[in-house]
Amino acid sequence: MTSERWTAFDAEGGRYRSENSGQTELKPAYPQGFSDEPAVDPGTCVTGWLAFDASAPLQQLRYSNSDGDVLIWNLPN
């Protein structure tokens, strides 16, 4: 589990990686696991804030796991 798997996109195709490292003001922070930790069990939820240093309004969030699966959320305007 890591925020590095999240990417945000703006309307012009700008790509933004999550910038959670060092963001101590975000509570609760998104979990920052390591590749040798066990995966989250199916049905288990995690919560926490993700930070993106974006120069334009975001329109889409993507999460990709180590198996190559990609989940996409289109954000409201």
PDB file of C-alpha atoms in Angstrom:
ATOM      1  CA  MET A   1       0.000   0.000   0.000  1.00  0.00           C
ATOM      2  CA  THR A   2       1.574   3.254  -1.095  1.00  0.00           C
ATOM      3  CA  SER A   3       0.518   6.631  -2.461  1.00  0.00           C
ATOM      4  CA  GLU A   4       3.006   6.156  -5.331  1.00  0.00           C
ATOM      5  CA  ARG A   5       0.413   4.042  -7.149  1.00  0.00           C
ATOM      6  CA  TRP A   6      -1.921   7.060  -7.549  1.00  0.00           C
ATOM      7  CA  THR A   7      -1.758   9.454 -10.520  1.00  0.00           C
ATOM      8  CA  ALA A   8      -3.982  12.447 -11.283  1.00  0.00           C
ATOM      9  CA  PHE A   9      -4.648  14.035 -14.668  1.00  0.00           C
ATOM     10  CA  ASP A  10      -5.935  17.445 -15.748  1.00  0.00           C
ATOM     11  CA  ALA A  11      -8.025  18.258 -18.854  1.00  0.00           C
ATOM     12  CA  GLU A  12      -4.953  18.980 -20.983  1.00  0.00           C
ATOM     13  CA  GLY A  13      -3.326  15.634 -20.187  1.00  0.00           C
ATOM     14  CA  GLY A  14      -1.045  16.971 -17.447  1.00  0.00           C
ATOM     15  CA  ARG A  15       0.068  14.134 -15.194  1.00  0.00           C
ATOM     16  CA  TYR A  16       0.656  14.501 -11.442  1.00  0.00           C
ATOM     17  CA  ARG A  17       2.102  11.940  -9.050  1.00  0.00           C
ATOM     18  CA  SER A  18       0.991  11.869  -5.450  1.00  0.00           C
ATOM     19  CA  GLU A  19       3.298  13.988  -3.286  1.00  0.00           C
ATOM     20  CA  ASN A  20       2.487  12.596   0.152  1.00  0.00           C
ATOM     21  CA  SER A  21       6.003  12.135   1.499  1.00  0.00           C
ATOM     22  CA  GLY A  22       6.636  14.870   4.042  1.00  0.00           C
ATOM     23  CA  GLN A  23       3.017  16.057   4.074  1.00  0.00           C
ATOM     24  CA  THR A  24       2.594  15.959   7.846  1.00  0.00           C
ATOM     25  CA  GLU A  25      -0.397  18.342   7.835  1.00  0.00           C
ATOM     26  CA  LEU A  26      -2.568  15.752   6.066  1.00  0.00           C
ATOM     27  CA  LYS A  27      -4.373  13.710   8.705  1.00  0.00           C
ATOM     28  CA  PRO A  28      -5.021  10.906   8.285  1.00  0.00           C
ATOM     29  CA  ALA A  29      -2.289  10.412   5.732  1.00  0.00           C
ATOM     30  CA  TYR A  30      -2.671   7.674   3.143  1.00  0.00           C
ATOM     31  CA  PRO A  31      -0.770   4.532   4.277  1.00  0.00           C
ATOM     32  CA  GLN A  32       2.836   4.343   3.076  1.00  0.00           C
ATOM     33  CA  GLY A  33       3.657   0.640   2.901  1.00  0.00           C
ATOM     34  CA  PHE A  34       6.502  -1.149   1.225  1.00  0.00           C
ATOM     35  CA  SER A  35       6.571  -3.794  -1.496  1.00  0.00           C
ATOM     36  CA  ASP A  36       7.536  -6.526   0.982  1.00  0.00           C
ATOM     37  CA  GLU A  37       4.421  -5.937   3.121  1.00  0.00           C
ATOM     38  CA  PRO A  38       1.353  -8.121   2.590  1.00  0.00           C
ATOM     39  CA  ALA A  39      -1.395  -6.796   0.310  1.00  0.00           C
ATOM     40  CA  VAL A  40      -4.618  -5.473   1.756  1.00  0.00           C
ATOM     41  CA  ASP A  41      -7.147  -8.282   2.037  1.00  0.00           C
ATOM     42  CA  PRO A  42     -10.178  -8.155  -0.275  1.00  0.00           C
ATOM     43  CA  GLY A  43     -12.974  -6.155   1.328  1.00  0.00           C
ATOM     44  CA  THR A  44     -10.570  -4.221   3.540  1.00  0.00           C
ATOM     45  CA  CYS A  45     -10.608  -0.442   3.223  1.00  0.00           C
ATOM     46  CA  VAL A  46      -7.876   2.090   3.854  1.00  0.00           C
ATOM     47  CA  THR A  47      -8.396   5.806   4.267  1.00  0.00           C
ATOM     48  CA  GLY A  48      -6.202   8.840   4.108  1.00  0.00           C
ATOM     49  CA  TRP A  49      -5.479  11.988   2.152  1.00  0.00           C
ATOM     50  CA  LEU A  50      -3.433  12.156  -1.044  1.00  0.00           C
ATOM     51  CA  ALA A  51      -1.696  15.375  -2.130  1.00  0.00           C
ATOM     52  CA  PHE A  52      -1.073  16.390  -5.752  1.00  0.00           C
ATOM     53  CA  ASP A  53       0.907  19.498  -6.695  1.00  0.00           C
ATOM     54  CA  ALA A  54      -1.268  20.306  -9.709  1.00  0.00           C
ATOM     55  CA  SER A  55      -1.150  23.456 -11.821  1.00  0.00           C
ATOM     56  CA  ALA A  56      -4.674  22.940 -13.219  1.00  0.00           C
ATOM     57  CA  PRO A  57      -7.980  21.494 -11.963  1.00  0.00           C
ATOM     58  CA  LEU A  58      -7.849  17.705 -11.802  1.00  0.00           C
ATOM     59  CA  GLN A  59     -10.266  15.664 -13.889  1.00  0.00           C
ATOM     60  CA  GLN A  60      -9.235  12.053 -13.294  1.00  0.00           C
ATOM     61  CA  LEU A  61      -7.576   9.833 -10.691  1.00  0.00           C
ATOM     62  CA  ARG A  62      -5.940   6.508 -11.503  1.00  0.00           C
ATOM     63  CA  TYR A  63      -4.744   3.754  -9.206  1.00  0.00           C
ATOM     64  CA  SER A  64      -2.516   0.994 -10.579  1.00  0.00           C
ATOM     65  CA  ASN A  65      -1.396  -2.060  -8.651  1.00  0.00           C
ATOM     66  CA  SER A  66       1.646  -4.285  -9.094  1.00  0.00           C
ATOM     67  CA  ASP A  67      -0.454  -6.792 -11.099  1.00  0.00           C
ATOM     68  CA  GLY A  68      -1.099  -4.181 -13.790  1.00  0.00           C
ATOM     69  CA  ASP A  69      -4.728  -3.567 -12.832  1.00  0.00           C
ATOM     70  CA  VAL A  70      -5.856   0.056 -13.248  1.00  0.00           C
ATOM     71  CA  LEU A  71      -8.854   1.725 -11.605  1.00  0.00           C
ATOM     72  CA  ILE A  72     -10.053   5.081 -12.954  1.00  0.00           C
ATOM     73  CA  TRP A  73     -12.233   7.735 -11.317  1.00  0.00           C
ATOM     74  CA  ASN A  74     -13.498  10.688 -13.339  1.00  0.00           C
ATOM     75  CA  LEU A  75     -13.788  13.695 -11.039  1.00  0.00           C
ATOM     76  CA  PRO A  76     -16.719  16.122 -11.093  1.00  0.00           C
ATOM     77  CA  ASN A  77     -16.045  19.562 -12.571  1.00  0.00           C
TER      78      ASN A  77
END
